[in-house]
Amino acid sequence: EAGVAQSPRYKIIEKRQSVAFWCNPISGHATLYWYQQILGQGPKLLIQFQNNGVVDDSQLPKDRFSAERLKGVDSTLKIQPAKLEDSAVYLCASSLGAAGGPETQYFGPGTRLLVL
Amino acid sequence: ILNVEQSPQSLHVQEGDSTNFTCSFPSSNFYALHWYRWETAKSPEALFVMTLNGDEKKKGRISATLNTKEGYSYLYIKGSQPEDSATYLCAFIGSGYALNFGKGTSLLVTP
């Protein structure tokens, strides 16, 4: 079974530039998550989708971050414009069942973003 | 945002040593507790999902216990090997939907 795929693996940009990350979850998984992990901290949930609907985006900085999951499969996360403090690892995860369950979340390898 | 604490922050042991880490979480509105292992440049790997007070789970040389009444979970590694070197993350689900992660315990096992 293929795992969660993410691209790119690494990205270096200058502040005020835009960047987009892509995630392909495990086939058949209804719920998709984007996390931000800043160095020295635990991953923090940015947004959670169930199929193509948003379940929770309370911690997404909506003035600069946006995410979509068209057709309930792949997802993209965009930052526009980027700030220095956005330097982090962006993790995508998926789970089989509905949002809120104690099910295992399966993670991709993450995208490491450095904003200069 | 719920406060999840992990200790120690980092740990360095010799091959063959046994070790354990602690995850503390709010004892109210408990729903589930997850443990993950995250090796450098790889995907975080799920170890355990624990839901019941008194749960004990085991996977090879790694085991975990759960006390929801006092709000803690222990992860044990018996006979540590260099390939166990990783960051171990715990995450708590309360009354909301989201995994609330601790900062992790970074383990280094040297031969």
Short mmCIF file of C-alpha atoms in Angstrom, two decimals:
data_model
loop_
_atom_site.label_atom_id
_atom_site.label_comp_id
_atom_site.label_asym_id
_atom_site.label_seq_id
_atom_site.Cartn_x
_atom_site.Cartn_y
_atom_site.Cartn_z
CA GLU A 1 0.00 0.00 0.00
CA ALA A 2 1.47 3.35 -1.02
CA GLY A 3 1.95 5.86 1.76
CA VAL A 4 1.19 9.55 1.92
CA ALA A 5 3.14 11.40 -0.76
CA GLN A 6 4.31 14.98 -0.46
CA SER A 7 6.22 17.32 -2.73
CA PRO A 8 8.53 19.08 -2.84
CA ARG A 9 10.68 17.61 -0.07
CA TYR A 10 12.67 20.82 0.35
CA LYS A 11 12.03 24.43 -0.59
CA ILE A 12 14.03 27.60 -0.06
CA ILE A 13 12.38 30.94 -0.82
CA GLU A 14 12.81 34.57 0.09
CA LYS A 15 10.36 36.37 2.35
CA ARG A 16 7.33 37.81 0.61
CA GLN A 17 7.49 35.10 -2.07
CA SER A 18 4.74 32.51 -2.52
CA VAL A 19 5.04 28.76 -2.14
CA ALA A 20 2.76 25.77 -2.55
CA PHE A 21 2.95 22.25 -1.17
CA TRP A 22 1.18 19.21 -2.52
CA CYS A 23 -0.11 16.12 -0.74
CA ASN A 24 -1.55 12.87 -2.01
CA PRO A 25 -3.10 10.84 0.82
CA ILE A 26 -3.47 7.08 1.07
CA SER A 27 -6.12 5.90 -1.35
CA GLY A 28 -9.56 5.76 0.24
CA HIS A 29 -8.69 7.87 3.28
CA ALA A 30 -11.47 10.30 4.02
CA THR A 31 -9.63 12.68 6.33
CA LEU A 32 -6.58 14.75 5.45
CA TYR A 33 -4.54 16.94 7.79
CA TRP A 34 -1.85 19.58 7.36
CA TYR A 35 0.54 20.19 10.26
CA GLN A 36 3.29 22.75 10.77
CA GLN A 37 6.30 21.72 12.82
CA ILE A 38 8.63 24.55 13.82
CA LEU A 39 12.07 23.50 15.04
CA GLY A 40 11.97 22.57 18.72
CA GLN A 41 8.19 22.29 18.86
CA GLY A 42 5.65 19.57 18.26
CA PRO A 43 3.57 19.49 15.08
CA LYS A 44 0.63 21.91 15.15
CA LEU A 45 -2.54 21.25 13.18
CA LEU A 46 -3.21 23.89 10.53
CA ILE A 47 -6.23 22.48 8.77
CA GLN A 48 -8.26 19.27 8.65
CA PHE A 49 -10.44 18.11 5.77
CA GLN A 50 -13.04 15.38 5.69
CA ASN A 51 -13.47 14.47 2.04
CA ASN A 52 -13.43 17.93 0.42
CA GLY A 53 -14.94 19.85 3.34
CA VAL A 54 -13.03 21.75 6.03
CA VAL A 55 -13.51 20.34 9.56
CA ASP A 56 -11.11 22.58 11.47
CA ASP A 57 -9.00 25.51 10.27
CA SER A 58 -8.95 27.44 13.54
CA GLN A 59 -5.14 27.55 13.67
CA LEU A 60 -4.59 28.43 10.01
CA PRO A 61 -3.27 32.01 9.55
CA LYS A 62 -5.84 32.85 6.94
CA ASP A 63 -4.32 36.17 5.98
CA ARG A 64 -1.46 34.30 4.28
CA PHE A 65 -2.21 30.57 4.28
CA SER A 66 -4.79 28.78 2.18
CA ALA A 67 -5.54 25.15 1.52
CA GLU A 68 -7.87 23.18 -0.66
CA ARG A 69 -8.78 19.58 -1.27
CA LEU A 70 -10.58 19.48 -4.55
CA LYS A 71 -12.49 16.27 -5.31
CA GLY A 72 -11.67 15.00 -1.83
CA VAL A 73 -8.33 13.46 -2.79
CA ASP A 74 -5.16 15.54 -3.29
CA SER A 75 -4.58 18.70 -1.35
CA THR A 76 -2.46 21.81 -1.73
CA LEU A 77 -1.32 24.22 0.96
CA LYS A 78 -0.22 27.69 -0.11
CA ILE A 79 1.60 30.49 1.67
CA GLN A 80 1.37 33.94 0.14
CA PRO A 81 3.38 35.96 1.08
CA ALA A 82 5.84 33.96 3.18
CA LYS A 83 7.42 35.32 6.35
CA LEU A 84 10.62 34.28 8.09
CA GLU A 85 8.62 32.61 10.86
CA ASP A 86 7.01 30.27 8.33
CA SER A 87 10.26 28.28 8.16
CA ALA A 88 9.17 24.83 9.30
CA VAL A 89 8.40 21.29 8.24
CA TYR A 90 4.93 20.98 6.72
CA LEU A 91 3.49 17.52 7.30
CA CYS A 92 0.50 16.02 5.59
CA ALA A 93 -1.35 13.10 7.15
CA SER A 94 -4.43 11.07 6.34
CA SER A 95 -6.74 8.71 8.18
CA LEU A 96 -9.34 6.26 7.00
CA GLY A 97 -12.32 7.31 9.07
CA ALA A 98 -14.17 10.45 9.91
CA ALA A 99 -12.51 13.36 11.61
CA GLY A 100 -12.40 13.16 15.40
CA GLY A 101 -11.85 9.44 15.76
CA PRO A 102 -8.96 7.79 17.59
CA GLU A 103 -7.73 6.29 14.36
CA THR A 104 -4.12 6.21 13.35
CA GLN A 105 -2.99 9.12 11.21
CA TYR A 106 -0.47 8.20 8.51
CA PHE A 107 2.10 10.86 7.77
CA GLY A 108 4.03 11.82 4.69
CA PRO A 109 7.74 12.67 4.82
CA GLY A 110 7.05 16.41 5.03
CA THR A 111 8.24 19.46 3.13
CA ARG A 112 11.07 21.39 4.75
CA LEU A 113 10.62 25.10 4.05
CA LEU A 114 13.29 27.69 4.66
CA VAL A 115 12.33 31.35 4.26
CA LEU A 116 15.30 33.73 3.90
CA ILE B 1 -4.71 24.31 22.41
CA LEU B 2 -4.11 21.63 25.04
CA ASN B 3 -0.87 21.37 26.97
CA VAL B 4 1.01 18.11 26.33
CA GLU B 5 4.38 17.77 28.04
CA GLN B 6 7.07 15.23 27.26
CA SER B 7 10.15 14.42 29.27
CA PRO B 8 13.01 14.19 29.03
CA GLN B 9 13.59 16.51 26.07
CA SER B 10 16.54 14.38 24.95
CA LEU B 11 18.20 11.18 26.00
CA HIS B 12 21.48 9.46 25.14
CA VAL B 13 21.85 5.80 26.04
CA GLN B 14 24.18 2.96 25.20
CA GLU B 15 23.15 0.00 23.07
CA GLY B 16 21.45 -2.58 25.25
CA ASP B 17 20.17 -0.10 27.83
CA SER B 18 16.47 0.04 28.57
CA THR B 19 14.84 3.44 28.70
CA ASN B 20 11.52 5.16 29.18
CA PHE B 21 9.88 8.49 28.43
CA THR B 22 6.89 10.29 29.88
CA CYS B 23 3.97 12.06 28.24
CA SER B 24 1.69 14.20 30.44
CA PHE B 25 -1.66 15.45 29.23
CA PRO B 26 -4.91 16.95 30.59
CA SER B 27 -6.81 14.31 32.57
CA SER B 28 -10.22 15.72 31.69
CA ASN B 29 -12.09 15.05 28.44
CA PHE B 30 -9.71 12.27 27.43
CA TYR B 31 -10.43 10.59 24.10
CA ALA B 32 -7.19 9.01 22.85
CA LEU B 33 -3.41 9.14 23.15
CA HIS B 34 -1.09 8.47 20.20
CA TRP B 35 2.61 7.65 20.16
CA TYR B 36 4.73 8.23 17.04
CA ARG B 37 8.36 7.61 16.16
CA TRP B 38 10.00 10.10 13.79
CA GLU B 39 13.37 9.28 12.30
CA THR B 40 15.30 12.03 10.58
CA ALA B 41 14.31 12.53 6.92
CA LYS B 42 11.52 9.96 7.20
CA SER B 43 7.76 10.06 7.86
CA PRO B 44 6.50 9.94 11.43
CA GLU B 45 5.51 6.35 12.10
CA ALA B 46 2.56 5.43 14.27
CA LEU B 47 3.46 3.22 17.24
CA PHE B 48 0.34 3.04 19.38
CA VAL B 49 -3.15 4.47 19.76
CA MET B 50 -4.40 4.11 23.33
CA THR B 51 -7.92 4.81 24.46
CA LEU B 52 -8.64 3.05 27.76
CA ASN B 53 -7.32 3.75 31.24
CA GLY B 54 -4.87 1.01 32.14
CA ASP B 55 -4.14 0.15 28.50
CA GLU B 56 -0.82 -1.53 27.88
CA LYS B 57 0.40 -2.01 24.33
CA LYS B 58 3.49 -3.71 22.98
CA LYS B 59 5.27 -3.77 19.62
CA GLY B 60 8.49 -5.75 19.68
CA ARG B 61 10.81 -4.18 22.24
CA ILE B 62 8.63 -1.09 22.64
CA SER B 63 5.69 -0.91 25.02
CA ALA B 64 3.43 1.80 26.40
CA THR B 65 1.11 2.27 29.34
CA LEU B 66 -1.71 4.72 29.89
CA ASN B 67 -3.17 6.35 33.01
CA THR B 68 -6.03 8.65 32.01
CA LYS B 69 -7.05 9.50 35.57
CA GLU B 70 -3.72 11.11 36.40
CA GLY B 71 -2.95 12.15 32.82
CA TYR B 72 0.23 10.36 31.83
CA SER B 73 1.59 7.70 29.51
CA TYR B 74 4.95 5.95 29.60
CA LEU B 75 6.82 4.59 26.59
CA TYR B 76 9.41 1.90 27.32
CA ILE B 77 12.16 0.60 25.06
CA LYS B 78 13.83 -2.62 26.20
CA GLY B 79 17.40 -3.27 25.09
CA SER B 80 17.81 -0.11 22.98
CA GLN B 81 19.42 -0.48 19.56
CA PRO B 82 21.01 2.22 17.37
CA GLU B 83 18.05 1.95 14.98
CA ASP B 84 15.79 3.11 17.82
CA SER B 85 17.40 6.56 17.55
CA ALA B 86 14.57 8.93 16.68
CA THR B 87 12.25 11.53 18.12
CA TYR B 88 9.30 10.01 19.98
CA LEU B 89 6.16 12.13 19.91
CA CYS B 90 2.99 11.74 21.89
CA ALA B 91 -0.29 13.38 20.91
CA PHE B 92 -3.50 13.78 22.86
CA ILE B 93 -7.06 14.00 21.58
CA GLY B 94 -9.55 15.58 23.97
CA SER B 95 -13.03 16.76 23.23
CA GLY B 96 -11.97 18.29 19.91
CA TYR B 97 -10.80 16.60 16.76
CA ALA B 98 -7.16 17.54 16.58
CA LEU B 99 -4.03 15.73 17.68
CA ASN B 100 -2.25 17.96 20.21
CA PHE B 101 1.41 17.04 20.07
CA GLY B 102 4.11 17.34 22.69
CA LYS B 103 7.55 18.58 21.69
CA GLY B 104 8.93 15.07 21.63
CA THR B 105 11.78 13.18 23.24
CA SER B 106 14.90 12.88 21.10
CA LEU B 107 16.62 9.52 21.69
CA LEU B 108 20.18 8.72 20.62
CA VAL B 109 21.43 5.15 21.04
CA THR B 110 25.14 4.67 20.52
CA PRO B 111 26.89 1.33 19.99
#
